[in-house]
């Protein structure tokens, strides 16, 4: 794994507290997929909340490279469709260099919420 190929994602999302049990179940299923992908593809995949009553969560992810990220997105799609938990994206940060086609996917999905940090010091 090349350090300059690692991609990191951080998303702050808000859900209706009534959807919290479904969100937690969805997250558990996603983590099962991550475990199957293995630590050579997904370096970290975590979800934190600061106040369950408010429904704000911080999701952090890291991938070895763009191919691992794209593969992961394909694998999790059926779970996302299955649960359809409405989420308000408050902030979405993406760190790492990506091909323009991949950046377009993220821009289309997250528009004004997306902050991209493309160059690592």
PDB file of C-alpha atoms in Angstrom:
ATOM      1  CA  UNK A   1       0.000   0.000   0.000  1.00  0.00           C
ATOM      2  CA  UNK A   2       1.359   3.379  -0.991  1.00  0.00           C
ATOM      3  CA  UNK A   3       0.701   6.071   1.590  1.00  0.00           C
ATOM      4  CA  UNK A   4      -0.066   8.644  -1.107  1.00  0.00           C
ATOM      5  CA  UNK A   5      -2.866   6.449  -2.528  1.00  0.00           C
ATOM      6  CA  UNK A   6      -4.827   6.179   0.735  1.00  0.00           C
ATOM      7  CA  UNK A   7      -8.260   7.798   0.630  1.00  0.00           C
ATOM      8  CA  UNK A   8     -10.076   9.080   3.691  1.00  0.00           C
ATOM      9  CA  UNK A   9     -13.728  10.022   4.017  1.00  0.00           C
ATOM     10  CA  UNK A  10     -15.433  11.823   6.864  1.00  0.00           C
ATOM     11  CA  UNK A  11     -19.149  12.519   6.845  1.00  0.00           C
ATOM     12  CA  UNK A  12     -21.277  14.188   9.446  1.00  0.00           C
ATOM     13  CA  UNK A  13     -24.870  13.099   8.973  1.00  0.00           C
ATOM     14  CA  UNK A  14     -28.114  13.693  10.761  1.00  0.00           C
ATOM     15  CA  UNK A  15     -31.001  11.272  10.903  1.00  0.00           C
ATOM     16  CA  UNK A  16     -34.366  11.377  12.577  1.00  0.00           C
ATOM     17  CA  UNK A  17     -33.875   9.738  15.998  1.00  0.00           C
ATOM     18  CA  UNK A  18     -36.791   7.432  15.195  1.00  0.00           C
ATOM     19  CA  UNK A  19     -34.605   5.919  12.416  1.00  0.00           C
ATOM     20  CA  UNK A  20     -31.703   5.244  14.801  1.00  0.00           C
ATOM     21  CA  UNK A  21     -32.410   1.488  15.226  1.00  0.00           C
ATOM     22  CA  UNK A  22     -32.542   0.986  11.427  1.00  0.00           C
ATOM     23  CA  UNK A  23     -29.402   3.104  10.997  1.00  0.00           C
ATOM     24  CA  UNK A  24     -27.556   0.997  13.577  1.00  0.00           C
ATOM     25  CA  UNK A  25     -28.695  -2.259  11.940  1.00  0.00           C
ATOM     26  CA  UNK A  26     -27.648  -0.943   8.530  1.00  0.00           C
ATOM     27  CA  UNK A  27     -24.247   0.046   9.930  1.00  0.00           C
ATOM     28  CA  UNK A  28     -23.782  -3.446  11.392  1.00  0.00           C
ATOM     29  CA  UNK A  29     -24.495  -5.012   8.002  1.00  0.00           C
ATOM     30  CA  UNK A  30     -22.101  -2.590   6.328  1.00  0.00           C
ATOM     31  CA  UNK A  31     -19.388  -3.524   8.832  1.00  0.00           C
ATOM     32  CA  UNK A  32     -19.936  -7.202   7.958  1.00  0.00           C
ATOM     33  CA  UNK A  33     -19.199  -6.360   4.330  1.00  0.00           C
ATOM     34  CA  UNK A  34     -16.131  -4.365   5.393  1.00  0.00           C
ATOM     35  CA  UNK A  35     -14.842  -7.359   7.361  1.00  0.00           C
ATOM     36  CA  UNK A  36     -15.147  -9.525   4.246  1.00  0.00           C
ATOM     37  CA  UNK A  37     -13.299  -6.922   2.163  1.00  0.00           C
ATOM     38  CA  UNK A  38     -10.413  -7.172   4.596  1.00  0.00           C
ATOM     39  CA  UNK A  39      -7.849  -4.809   6.013  1.00  0.00           C
ATOM     40  CA  UNK A  40      -5.852  -4.788   2.786  1.00  0.00           C
ATOM     41  CA  UNK A  41      -8.713  -2.826   1.165  1.00  0.00           C
ATOM     42  CA  UNK A  42     -10.576  -1.032   3.941  1.00  0.00           C
ATOM     43  CA  UNK A  43      -8.206   0.442   6.512  1.00  0.00           C
ATOM     44  CA  UNK A  44     -10.929   1.764   8.806  1.00  0.00           C
ATOM     45  CA  UNK A  45     -14.693   2.061   8.850  1.00  0.00           C
ATOM     46  CA  UNK A  46     -16.233   3.613  11.947  1.00  0.00           C
ATOM     47  CA  UNK A  47     -19.380   5.393  13.030  1.00  0.00           C
ATOM     48  CA  UNK A  48     -19.674   7.598  16.110  1.00  0.00           C
ATOM     49  CA  UNK A  49     -22.529   9.549  17.622  1.00  0.00           C
ATOM     50  CA  UNK A  50     -22.405  12.402  20.088  1.00  0.00           C
ATOM     51  CA  UNK A  51     -26.040  12.423  21.181  1.00  0.00           C
ATOM     52  CA  UNK A  52     -28.440   9.623  20.296  1.00  0.00           C
ATOM     53  CA  UNK A  53     -31.434  11.852  20.918  1.00  0.00           C
ATOM     54  CA  UNK A  54     -30.327  14.321  18.243  1.00  0.00           C
ATOM     55  CA  UNK A  55     -29.378  11.705  15.671  1.00  0.00           C
ATOM     56  CA  UNK A  56     -26.030  13.170  14.566  1.00  0.00           C
ATOM     57  CA  UNK A  57     -23.366  10.702  13.508  1.00  0.00           C
ATOM     58  CA  UNK A  58     -19.790  10.996  12.318  1.00  0.00           C
ATOM     59  CA  UNK A  59     -18.727   8.371   9.810  1.00  0.00           C
ATOM     60  CA  UNK A  60     -15.016   7.892   9.122  1.00  0.00           C
ATOM     61  CA  UNK A  61     -13.569   5.588   6.493  1.00  0.00           C
ATOM     62  CA  UNK A  62     -10.160   4.927   4.941  1.00  0.00           C
ATOM     63  CA  UNK A  63      -9.298   2.870   1.859  1.00  0.00           C
ATOM     64  CA  UNK A  64      -5.978   1.687   0.472  1.00  0.00           C
ATOM     65  CA  UNK A  65      -6.681   3.283  -2.901  1.00  0.00           C
ATOM     66  CA  UNK A  66      -9.358   4.413  -5.343  1.00  0.00           C
ATOM     67  CA  UNK A  67     -10.047   0.885  -6.600  1.00  0.00           C
ATOM     68  CA  UNK A  68     -10.770  -0.275  -3.033  1.00  0.00           C
ATOM     69  CA  UNK A  69     -13.145   2.657  -2.499  1.00  0.00           C
ATOM     70  CA  UNK A  70     -15.028   2.021  -5.748  1.00  0.00           C
ATOM     71  CA  UNK A  71     -15.274  -1.702  -5.011  1.00  0.00           C
ATOM     72  CA  UNK A  72     -16.636  -0.929  -1.549  1.00  0.00           C
ATOM     73  CA  UNK A  73     -19.285   1.421  -2.941  1.00  0.00           C
ATOM     74  CA  UNK A  74     -20.547  -1.338  -5.256  1.00  0.00           C
ATOM     75  CA  UNK A  75     -20.663  -3.882  -2.429  1.00  0.00           C
ATOM     76  CA  UNK A  76     -22.622  -1.664  -0.030  1.00  0.00           C
ATOM     77  CA  UNK A  77     -25.204  -0.423  -2.513  1.00  0.00           C
ATOM     78  CA  UNK A  78     -27.719  -3.249  -1.866  1.00  0.00           C
ATOM     79  CA  UNK A  79     -27.609  -2.561   1.889  1.00  0.00           C
ATOM     80  CA  UNK A  80     -28.162   1.170   1.378  1.00  0.00           C
ATOM     81  CA  UNK A  81     -31.122   0.434  -0.903  1.00  0.00           C
ATOM     82  CA  UNK A  82     -32.513  -2.121   1.563  1.00  0.00           C
ATOM     83  CA  UNK A  83     -32.628   0.304   4.504  1.00  0.00           C
ATOM     84  CA  UNK A  84     -33.224   3.652   2.762  1.00  0.00           C
ATOM     85  CA  UNK A  85     -32.522   5.598   5.954  1.00  0.00           C
ATOM     86  CA  UNK A  86     -33.065   9.283   5.164  1.00  0.00           C
ATOM     87  CA  UNK A  87     -29.918  11.208   6.064  1.00  0.00           C
ATOM     88  CA  UNK A  88     -29.120  14.883   5.993  1.00  0.00           C
ATOM     89  CA  UNK A  89     -25.492  15.324   4.985  1.00  0.00           C
ATOM     90  CA  UNK A  90     -24.114  18.137   7.100  1.00  0.00           C
ATOM     91  CA  UNK A  91     -20.504  17.799   6.007  1.00  0.00           C
ATOM     92  CA  UNK A  92     -18.678  15.439   3.652  1.00  0.00           C
ATOM     93  CA  UNK A  93     -14.880  15.544   3.442  1.00  0.00           C
ATOM     94  CA  UNK A  94     -12.843  13.505   1.030  1.00  0.00           C
ATOM     95  CA  UNK A  95      -9.057  13.353   1.313  1.00  0.00           C
ATOM     96  CA  UNK A  96      -6.832  11.949  -1.404  1.00  0.00           C
ATOM     97  CA  UNK A  97      -6.218  12.038  -5.117  1.00  0.00           C
ATOM     98  CA  UNK A  98      -8.998  10.653  -7.316  1.00  0.00           C
ATOM     99  CA  UNK A  99      -9.663  10.330 -11.021  1.00  0.00           C
ATOM    100  CA  UNK A 100     -11.950  12.999 -12.448  1.00  0.00           C
ATOM    101  CA  UNK A 101     -14.695  10.428 -13.136  1.00  0.00           C
ATOM    102  CA  UNK A 102     -14.750   9.432  -9.458  1.00  0.00           C
ATOM    103  CA  UNK A 103     -14.725  13.054  -8.344  1.00  0.00           C
ATOM    104  CA  UNK A 104     -17.734  13.685 -10.593  1.00  0.00           C
ATOM    105  CA  UNK A 105     -19.640  10.909  -8.827  1.00  0.00           C
ATOM    106  CA  UNK A 106     -18.973  12.520  -5.453  1.00  0.00           C
ATOM    107  CA  UNK A 107     -19.742  16.036  -6.705  1.00  0.00           C
ATOM    108  CA  UNK A 108     -23.054  14.838  -8.145  1.00  0.00           C
ATOM    109  CA  UNK A 109     -23.974  13.042  -4.920  1.00  0.00           C
ATOM    110  CA  UNK A 110     -22.857  15.646  -2.382  1.00  0.00           C
ATOM    111  CA  UNK A 111     -22.632  18.933  -4.338  1.00  0.00           C
ATOM    112  CA  UNK A 112     -22.228  21.813  -1.895  1.00  0.00           C
ATOM    113  CA  UNK A 113     -21.505  19.542   1.070  1.00  0.00           C
ATOM    114  CA  UNK A 114     -18.354  18.064  -0.496  1.00  0.00           C
ATOM    115  CA  UNK A 115     -14.960  19.346   0.597  1.00  0.00           C
ATOM    116  CA  UNK A 116     -12.114  17.721  -1.301  1.00  0.00           C
ATOM    117  CA  UNK A 117      -8.542  17.817  -0.073  1.00  0.00           C
ATOM    118  CA  UNK A 118      -6.698  16.350  -3.025  1.00  0.00           C
ATOM    119  CA  UNK A 119      -3.058  16.886  -2.245  1.00  0.00           C
ATOM    120  CA  UNK A 120      -1.134  15.417   0.631  1.00  0.00           C
ATOM    121  CA  UNK A 121       1.907  17.143   2.113  1.00  0.00           C
TER     122      UNK A 121
END
